[in-house]
PDB file of C-alpha atoms in Angstrom:
ATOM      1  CA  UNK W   1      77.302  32.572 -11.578  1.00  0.00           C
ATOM      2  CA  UNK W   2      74.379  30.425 -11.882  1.00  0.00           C
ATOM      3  CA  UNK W   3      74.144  27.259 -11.168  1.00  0.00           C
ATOM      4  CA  UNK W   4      72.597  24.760 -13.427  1.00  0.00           C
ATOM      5  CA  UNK W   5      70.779  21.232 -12.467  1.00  0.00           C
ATOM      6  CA  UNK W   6      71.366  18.297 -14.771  1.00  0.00           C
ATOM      7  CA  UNK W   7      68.647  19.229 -17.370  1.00  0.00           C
ATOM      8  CA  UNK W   8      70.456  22.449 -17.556  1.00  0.00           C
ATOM      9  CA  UNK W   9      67.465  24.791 -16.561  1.00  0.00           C
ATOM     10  CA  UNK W  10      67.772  27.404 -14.449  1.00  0.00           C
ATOM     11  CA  UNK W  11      65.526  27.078 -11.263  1.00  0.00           C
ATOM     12  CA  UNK W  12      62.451  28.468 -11.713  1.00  0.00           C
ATOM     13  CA  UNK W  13      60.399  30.580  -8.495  1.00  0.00           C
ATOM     14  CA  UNK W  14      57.348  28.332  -7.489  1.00  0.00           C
ATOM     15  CA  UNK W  15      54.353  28.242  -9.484  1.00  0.00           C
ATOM     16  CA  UNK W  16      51.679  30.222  -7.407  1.00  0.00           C
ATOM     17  CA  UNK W  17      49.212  27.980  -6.237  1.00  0.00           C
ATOM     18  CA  UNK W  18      45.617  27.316  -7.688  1.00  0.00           C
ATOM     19  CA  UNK W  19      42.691  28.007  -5.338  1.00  0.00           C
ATOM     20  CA  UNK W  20      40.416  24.985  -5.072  1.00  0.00           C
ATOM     21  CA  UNK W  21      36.881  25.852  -6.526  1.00  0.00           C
ATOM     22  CA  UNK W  22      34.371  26.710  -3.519  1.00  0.00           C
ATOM     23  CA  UNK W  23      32.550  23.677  -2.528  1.00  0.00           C
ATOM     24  CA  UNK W  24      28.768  23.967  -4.498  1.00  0.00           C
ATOM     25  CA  UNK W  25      26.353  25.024  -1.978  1.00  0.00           C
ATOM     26  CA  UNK W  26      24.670  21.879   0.568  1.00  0.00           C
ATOM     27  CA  UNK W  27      21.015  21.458  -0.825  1.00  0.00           C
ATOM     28  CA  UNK W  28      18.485  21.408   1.670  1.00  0.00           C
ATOM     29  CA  UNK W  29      17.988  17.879   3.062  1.00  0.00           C
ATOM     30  CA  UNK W  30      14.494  16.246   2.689  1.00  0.00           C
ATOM     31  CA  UNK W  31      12.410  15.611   5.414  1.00  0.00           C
ATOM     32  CA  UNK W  32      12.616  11.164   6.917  1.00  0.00           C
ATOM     33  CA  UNK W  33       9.304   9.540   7.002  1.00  0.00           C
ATOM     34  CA  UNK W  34      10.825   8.168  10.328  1.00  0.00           C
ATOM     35  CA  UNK W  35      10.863  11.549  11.738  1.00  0.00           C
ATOM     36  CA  UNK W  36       7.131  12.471  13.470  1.00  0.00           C
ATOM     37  CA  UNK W  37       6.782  15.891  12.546  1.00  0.00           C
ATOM     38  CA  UNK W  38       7.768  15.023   9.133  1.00  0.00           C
ATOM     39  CA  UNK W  39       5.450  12.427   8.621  1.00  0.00           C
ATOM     40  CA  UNK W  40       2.605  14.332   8.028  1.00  0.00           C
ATOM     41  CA  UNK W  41       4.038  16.688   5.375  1.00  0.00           C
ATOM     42  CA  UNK W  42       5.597  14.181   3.394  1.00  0.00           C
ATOM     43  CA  UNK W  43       2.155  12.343   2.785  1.00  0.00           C
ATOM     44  CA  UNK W  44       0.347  15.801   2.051  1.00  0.00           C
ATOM     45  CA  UNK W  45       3.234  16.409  -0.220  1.00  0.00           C
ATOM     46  CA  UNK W  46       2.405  12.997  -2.038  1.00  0.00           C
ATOM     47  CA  UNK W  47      -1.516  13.371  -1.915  1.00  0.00           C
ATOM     48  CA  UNK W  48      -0.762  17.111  -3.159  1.00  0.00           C
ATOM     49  CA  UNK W  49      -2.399  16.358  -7.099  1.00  0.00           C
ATOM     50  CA  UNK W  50      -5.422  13.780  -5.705  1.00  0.00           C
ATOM     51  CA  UNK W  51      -8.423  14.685  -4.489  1.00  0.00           C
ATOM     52  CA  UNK W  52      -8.626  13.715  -0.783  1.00  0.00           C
ATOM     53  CA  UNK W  53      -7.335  15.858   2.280  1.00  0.00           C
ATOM     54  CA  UNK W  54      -5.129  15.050   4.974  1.00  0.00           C
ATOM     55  CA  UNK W  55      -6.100  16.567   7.777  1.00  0.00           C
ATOM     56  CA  UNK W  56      -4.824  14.854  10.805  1.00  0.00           C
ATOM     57  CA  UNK W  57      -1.846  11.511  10.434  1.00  0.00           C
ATOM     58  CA  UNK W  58      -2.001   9.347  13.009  1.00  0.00           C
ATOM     59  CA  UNK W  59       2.291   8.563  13.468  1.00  0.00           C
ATOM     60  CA  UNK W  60       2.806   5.320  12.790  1.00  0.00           C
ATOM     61  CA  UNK W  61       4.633   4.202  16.054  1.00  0.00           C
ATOM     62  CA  UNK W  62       5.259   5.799  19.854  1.00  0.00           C
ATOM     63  CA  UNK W  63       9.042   4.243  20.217  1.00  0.00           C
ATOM     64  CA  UNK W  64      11.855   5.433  18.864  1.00  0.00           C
ATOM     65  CA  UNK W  65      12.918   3.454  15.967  1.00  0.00           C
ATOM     66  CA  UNK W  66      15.491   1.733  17.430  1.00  0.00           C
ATOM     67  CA  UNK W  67      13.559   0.262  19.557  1.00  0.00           C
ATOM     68  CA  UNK W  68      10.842  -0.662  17.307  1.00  0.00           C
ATOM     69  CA  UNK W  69      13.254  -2.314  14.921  1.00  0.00           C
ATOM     70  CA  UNK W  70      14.781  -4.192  17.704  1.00  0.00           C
ATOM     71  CA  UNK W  71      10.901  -5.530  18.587  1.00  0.00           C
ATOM     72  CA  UNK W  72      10.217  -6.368  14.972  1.00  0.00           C
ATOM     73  CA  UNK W  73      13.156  -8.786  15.017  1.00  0.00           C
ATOM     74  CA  UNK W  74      13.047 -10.215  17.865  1.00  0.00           C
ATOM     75  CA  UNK W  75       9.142 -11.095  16.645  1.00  0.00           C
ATOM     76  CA  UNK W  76      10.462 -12.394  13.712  1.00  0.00           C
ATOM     77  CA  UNK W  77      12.892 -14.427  15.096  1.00  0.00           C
ATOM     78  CA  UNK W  78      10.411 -16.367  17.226  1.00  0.00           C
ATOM     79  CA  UNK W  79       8.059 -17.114  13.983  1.00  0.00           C
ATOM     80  CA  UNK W  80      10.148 -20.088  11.740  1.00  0.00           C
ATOM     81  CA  UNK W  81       8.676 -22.034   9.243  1.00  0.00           C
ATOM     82  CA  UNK W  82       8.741 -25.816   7.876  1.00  0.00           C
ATOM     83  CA  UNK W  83       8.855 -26.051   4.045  1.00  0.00           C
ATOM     84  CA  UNK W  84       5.587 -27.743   2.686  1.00  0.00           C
ATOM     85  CA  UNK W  85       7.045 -28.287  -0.242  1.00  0.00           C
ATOM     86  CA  UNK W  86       3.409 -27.521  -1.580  1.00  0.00           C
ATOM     87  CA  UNK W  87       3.086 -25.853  -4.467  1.00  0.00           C
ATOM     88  CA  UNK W  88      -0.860 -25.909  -4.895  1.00  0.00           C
ATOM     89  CA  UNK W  89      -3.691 -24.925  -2.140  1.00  0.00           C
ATOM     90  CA  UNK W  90      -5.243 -27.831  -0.221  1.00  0.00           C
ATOM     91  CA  UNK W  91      -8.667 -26.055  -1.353  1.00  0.00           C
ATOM     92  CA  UNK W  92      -8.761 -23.876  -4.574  1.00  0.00           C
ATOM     93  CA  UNK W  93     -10.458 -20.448  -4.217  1.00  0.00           C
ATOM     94  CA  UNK W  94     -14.153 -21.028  -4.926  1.00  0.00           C
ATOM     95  CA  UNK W  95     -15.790 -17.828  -6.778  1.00  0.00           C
ATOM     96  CA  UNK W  96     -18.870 -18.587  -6.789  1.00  0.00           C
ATOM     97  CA  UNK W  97     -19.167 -19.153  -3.090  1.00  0.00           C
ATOM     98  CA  UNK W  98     -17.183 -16.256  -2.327  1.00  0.00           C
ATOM     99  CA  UNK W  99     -19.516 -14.021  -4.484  1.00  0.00           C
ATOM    100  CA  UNK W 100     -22.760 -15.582  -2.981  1.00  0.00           C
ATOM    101  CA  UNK W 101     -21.622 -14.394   0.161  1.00  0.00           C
ATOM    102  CA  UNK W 102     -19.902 -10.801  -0.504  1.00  0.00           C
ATOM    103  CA  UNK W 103     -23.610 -10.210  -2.091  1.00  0.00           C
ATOM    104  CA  UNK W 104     -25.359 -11.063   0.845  1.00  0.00           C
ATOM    105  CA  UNK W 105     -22.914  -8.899   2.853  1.00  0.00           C
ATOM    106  CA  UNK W 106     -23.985  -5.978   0.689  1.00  0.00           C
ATOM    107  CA  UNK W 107     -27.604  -6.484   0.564  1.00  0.00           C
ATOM    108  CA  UNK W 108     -28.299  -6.707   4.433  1.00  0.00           C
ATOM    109  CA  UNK W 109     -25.897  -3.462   5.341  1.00  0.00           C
ATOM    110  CA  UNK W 110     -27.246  -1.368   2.356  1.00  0.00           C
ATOM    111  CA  UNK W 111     -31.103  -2.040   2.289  1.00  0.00           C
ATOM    112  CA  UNK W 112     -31.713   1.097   3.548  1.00  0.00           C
ATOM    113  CA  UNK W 113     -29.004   3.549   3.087  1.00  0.00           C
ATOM    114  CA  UNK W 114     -29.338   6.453   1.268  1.00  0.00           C
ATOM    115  CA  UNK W 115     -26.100   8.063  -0.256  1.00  0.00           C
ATOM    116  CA  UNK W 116     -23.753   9.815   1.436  1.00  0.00           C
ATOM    117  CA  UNK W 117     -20.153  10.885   1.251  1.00  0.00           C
ATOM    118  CA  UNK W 118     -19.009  11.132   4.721  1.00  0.00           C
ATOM    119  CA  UNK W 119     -21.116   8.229   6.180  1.00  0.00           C
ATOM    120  CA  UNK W 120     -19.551   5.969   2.864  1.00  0.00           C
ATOM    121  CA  UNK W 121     -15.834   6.650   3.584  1.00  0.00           C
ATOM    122  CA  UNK W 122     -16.213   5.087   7.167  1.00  0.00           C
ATOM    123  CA  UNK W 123     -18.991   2.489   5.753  1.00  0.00           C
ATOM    124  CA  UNK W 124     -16.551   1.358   3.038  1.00  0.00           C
ATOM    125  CA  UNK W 125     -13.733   0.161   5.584  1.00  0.00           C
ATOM    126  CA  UNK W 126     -16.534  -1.829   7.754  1.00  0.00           C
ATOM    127  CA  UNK W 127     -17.732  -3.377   4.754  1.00  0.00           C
ATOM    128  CA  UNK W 128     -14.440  -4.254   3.683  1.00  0.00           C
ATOM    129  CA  UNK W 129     -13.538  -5.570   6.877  1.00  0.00           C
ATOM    130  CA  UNK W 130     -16.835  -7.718   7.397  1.00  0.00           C
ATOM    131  CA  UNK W 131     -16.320  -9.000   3.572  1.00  0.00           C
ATOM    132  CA  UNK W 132     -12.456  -9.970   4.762  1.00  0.00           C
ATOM    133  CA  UNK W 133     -13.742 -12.005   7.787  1.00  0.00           C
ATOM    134  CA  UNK W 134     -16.237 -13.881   6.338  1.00  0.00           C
ATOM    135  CA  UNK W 135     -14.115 -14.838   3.321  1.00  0.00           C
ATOM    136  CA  UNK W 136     -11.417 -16.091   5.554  1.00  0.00           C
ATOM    137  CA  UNK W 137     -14.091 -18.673   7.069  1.00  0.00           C
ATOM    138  CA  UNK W 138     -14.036 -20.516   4.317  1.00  0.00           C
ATOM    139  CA  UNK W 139     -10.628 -21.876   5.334  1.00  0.00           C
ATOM    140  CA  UNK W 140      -8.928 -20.873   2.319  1.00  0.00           C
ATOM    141  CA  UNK W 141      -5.112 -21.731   3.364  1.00  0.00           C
ATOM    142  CA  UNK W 142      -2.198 -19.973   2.365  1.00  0.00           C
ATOM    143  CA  UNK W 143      -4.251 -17.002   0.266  1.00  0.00           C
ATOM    144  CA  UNK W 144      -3.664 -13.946   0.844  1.00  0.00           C
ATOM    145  CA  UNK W 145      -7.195 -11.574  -0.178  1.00  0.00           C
ATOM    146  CA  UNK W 146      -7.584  -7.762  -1.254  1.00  0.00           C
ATOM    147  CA  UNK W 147     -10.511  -5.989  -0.727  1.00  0.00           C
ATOM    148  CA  UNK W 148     -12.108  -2.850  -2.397  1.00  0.00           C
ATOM    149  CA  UNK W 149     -15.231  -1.440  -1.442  1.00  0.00           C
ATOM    150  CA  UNK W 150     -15.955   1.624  -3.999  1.00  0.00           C
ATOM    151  CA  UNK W 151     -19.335   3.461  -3.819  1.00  0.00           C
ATOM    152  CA  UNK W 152     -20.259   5.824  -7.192  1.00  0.00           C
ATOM    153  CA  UNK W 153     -22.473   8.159  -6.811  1.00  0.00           C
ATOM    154  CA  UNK W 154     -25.224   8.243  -9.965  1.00  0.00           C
ATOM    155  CA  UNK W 155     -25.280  11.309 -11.714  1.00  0.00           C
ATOM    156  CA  UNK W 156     -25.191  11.021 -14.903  1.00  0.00           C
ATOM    157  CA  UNK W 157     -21.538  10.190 -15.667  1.00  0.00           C
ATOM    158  CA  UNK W 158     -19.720   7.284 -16.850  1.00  0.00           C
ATOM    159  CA  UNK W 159     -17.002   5.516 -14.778  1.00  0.00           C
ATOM    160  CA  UNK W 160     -14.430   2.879 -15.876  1.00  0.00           C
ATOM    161  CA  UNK W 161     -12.208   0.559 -13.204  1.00  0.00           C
ATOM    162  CA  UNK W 162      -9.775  -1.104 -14.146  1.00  0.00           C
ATOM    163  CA  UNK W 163      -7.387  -3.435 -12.213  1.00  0.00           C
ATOM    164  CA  UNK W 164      -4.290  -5.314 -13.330  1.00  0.00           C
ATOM    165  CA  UNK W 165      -2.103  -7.943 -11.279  1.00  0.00           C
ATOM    166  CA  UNK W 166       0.576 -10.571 -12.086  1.00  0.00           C
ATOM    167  CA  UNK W 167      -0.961 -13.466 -10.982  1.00  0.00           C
ATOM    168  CA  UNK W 168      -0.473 -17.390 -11.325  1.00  0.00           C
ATOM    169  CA  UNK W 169      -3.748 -18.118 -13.829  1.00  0.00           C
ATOM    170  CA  UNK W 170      -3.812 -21.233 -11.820  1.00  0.00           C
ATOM    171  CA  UNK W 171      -4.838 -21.047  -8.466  1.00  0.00           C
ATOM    172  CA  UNK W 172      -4.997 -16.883  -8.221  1.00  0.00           C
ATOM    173  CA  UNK W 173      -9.021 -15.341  -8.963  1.00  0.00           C
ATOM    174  CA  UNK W 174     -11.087 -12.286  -8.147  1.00  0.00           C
ATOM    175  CA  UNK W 175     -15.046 -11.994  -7.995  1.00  0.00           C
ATOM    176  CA  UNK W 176     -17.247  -8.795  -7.675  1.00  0.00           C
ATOM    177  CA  UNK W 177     -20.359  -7.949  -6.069  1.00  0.00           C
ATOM    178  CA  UNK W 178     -22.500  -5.015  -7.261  1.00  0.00           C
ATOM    179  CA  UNK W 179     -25.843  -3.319  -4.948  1.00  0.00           C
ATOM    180  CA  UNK W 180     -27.440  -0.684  -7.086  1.00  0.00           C
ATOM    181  CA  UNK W 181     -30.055   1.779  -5.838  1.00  0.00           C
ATOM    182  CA  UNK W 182     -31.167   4.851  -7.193  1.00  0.00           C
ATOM    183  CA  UNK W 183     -28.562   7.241  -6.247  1.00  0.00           C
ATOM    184  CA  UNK W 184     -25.812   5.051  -5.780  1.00  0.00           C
ATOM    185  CA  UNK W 185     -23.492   2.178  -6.854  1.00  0.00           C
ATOM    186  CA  UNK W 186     -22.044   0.032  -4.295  1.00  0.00           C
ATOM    187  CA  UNK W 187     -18.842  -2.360  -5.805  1.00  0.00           C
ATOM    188  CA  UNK W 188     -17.024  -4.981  -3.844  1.00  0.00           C
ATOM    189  CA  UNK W 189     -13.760  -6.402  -5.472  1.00  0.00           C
ATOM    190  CA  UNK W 190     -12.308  -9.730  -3.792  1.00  0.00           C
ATOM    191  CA  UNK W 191      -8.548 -10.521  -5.218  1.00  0.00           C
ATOM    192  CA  UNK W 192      -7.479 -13.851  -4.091  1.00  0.00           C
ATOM    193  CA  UNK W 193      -3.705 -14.793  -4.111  1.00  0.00           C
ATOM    194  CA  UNK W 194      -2.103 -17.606  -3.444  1.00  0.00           C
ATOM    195  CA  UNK W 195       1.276 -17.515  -1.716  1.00  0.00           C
ATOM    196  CA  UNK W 196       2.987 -20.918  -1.942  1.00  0.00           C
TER     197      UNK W 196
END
């Protein structure tokens, strides 16, 4: 005879069990920027759609990244800071001084050059560099300045630049310095920011 629980059911045989779906196959995992044969790729990867070539990535550090991060805060824990409580420049950004000078710097290092494409992407960083120097002897404290440097070849065409920043109206400017000749178009962009 059978025997019967409290619900009065007979006992039923196990339910067979369920197999557990197969796990979804691991995608492939992309490559760290932190990782040196990496580092290359990734950028071609993001230059992939403009117009420039990278041809050769100089990594960004010889340590491992431990120790690098270890450096980096023992640096920053040496640098600390009194509040100024300032919350305007001693000396406001003067444009007009600023662009005086940036067209000087233009006119003595492009007198005489004629245009061309490699000799402009290595004379564009020393210009920029030379325009950053002498902007930062005017003793403008606590601004922080950008620098473009774009040369435009004449050919015909049309070319529009535009630029836009969040800025305090205040105390932040910009000023631009133009050499023309007659197969080129040299432009010089100064952003000034102040950081309070």
């Amino acid at each position: 005879m059978e025997k019967r629980g409290r619900g009065g059911k007979p006992p039923t045989s196990p339910a067979p069990q369920l197999q557990p779906p197969p796990p979804p196959p691991r995608r492939e995992r992309k490559p760290s920027m932190f990782e040196r044969e990496a580092y290359t790729q990734i950028l071609k990867e993001r230059l992939r759609d403009s117009i420039h070539d990278v041809q050769y990535v100089e990594p960004p550090f010889d340590d491992s990244i431990a120790d690098l991060g270890k450096e980096w805060k023992s640096a920053l824990a040496k640098l600390k800071f009194a509040n100024s409580y300032r919350m305007e420049p001693l000396k406001k950004f003067q444009a007009h001084s600023v662009e005086t000078k940036v067209q000087q710097i233009l006119t003595e290092n492009l007198k005489d050059v004629k245009y061309d494409d490699k000799v402009f992407s290595r004379l564009s960083l020393d210009l920029a560099d030379r325009i950053l120097s002498a902007v930062k002897e005017f003793g403008y404290h606590r601004y922080k300045f950008i620098i473009k440097v774009l040369f435009i070849q004449k050919t015909g065409q049309a070319i529009h630049i535009a630029s836009r920043w969040i800025w305090d109206v205040a105390w932040d400017s910009w000023v631009a310095a133009k050499h023309e000749t007659e197969t080129y178009v040299a432009l010089a962009l100064v952003f000034a920011l102040f950081c309070e």
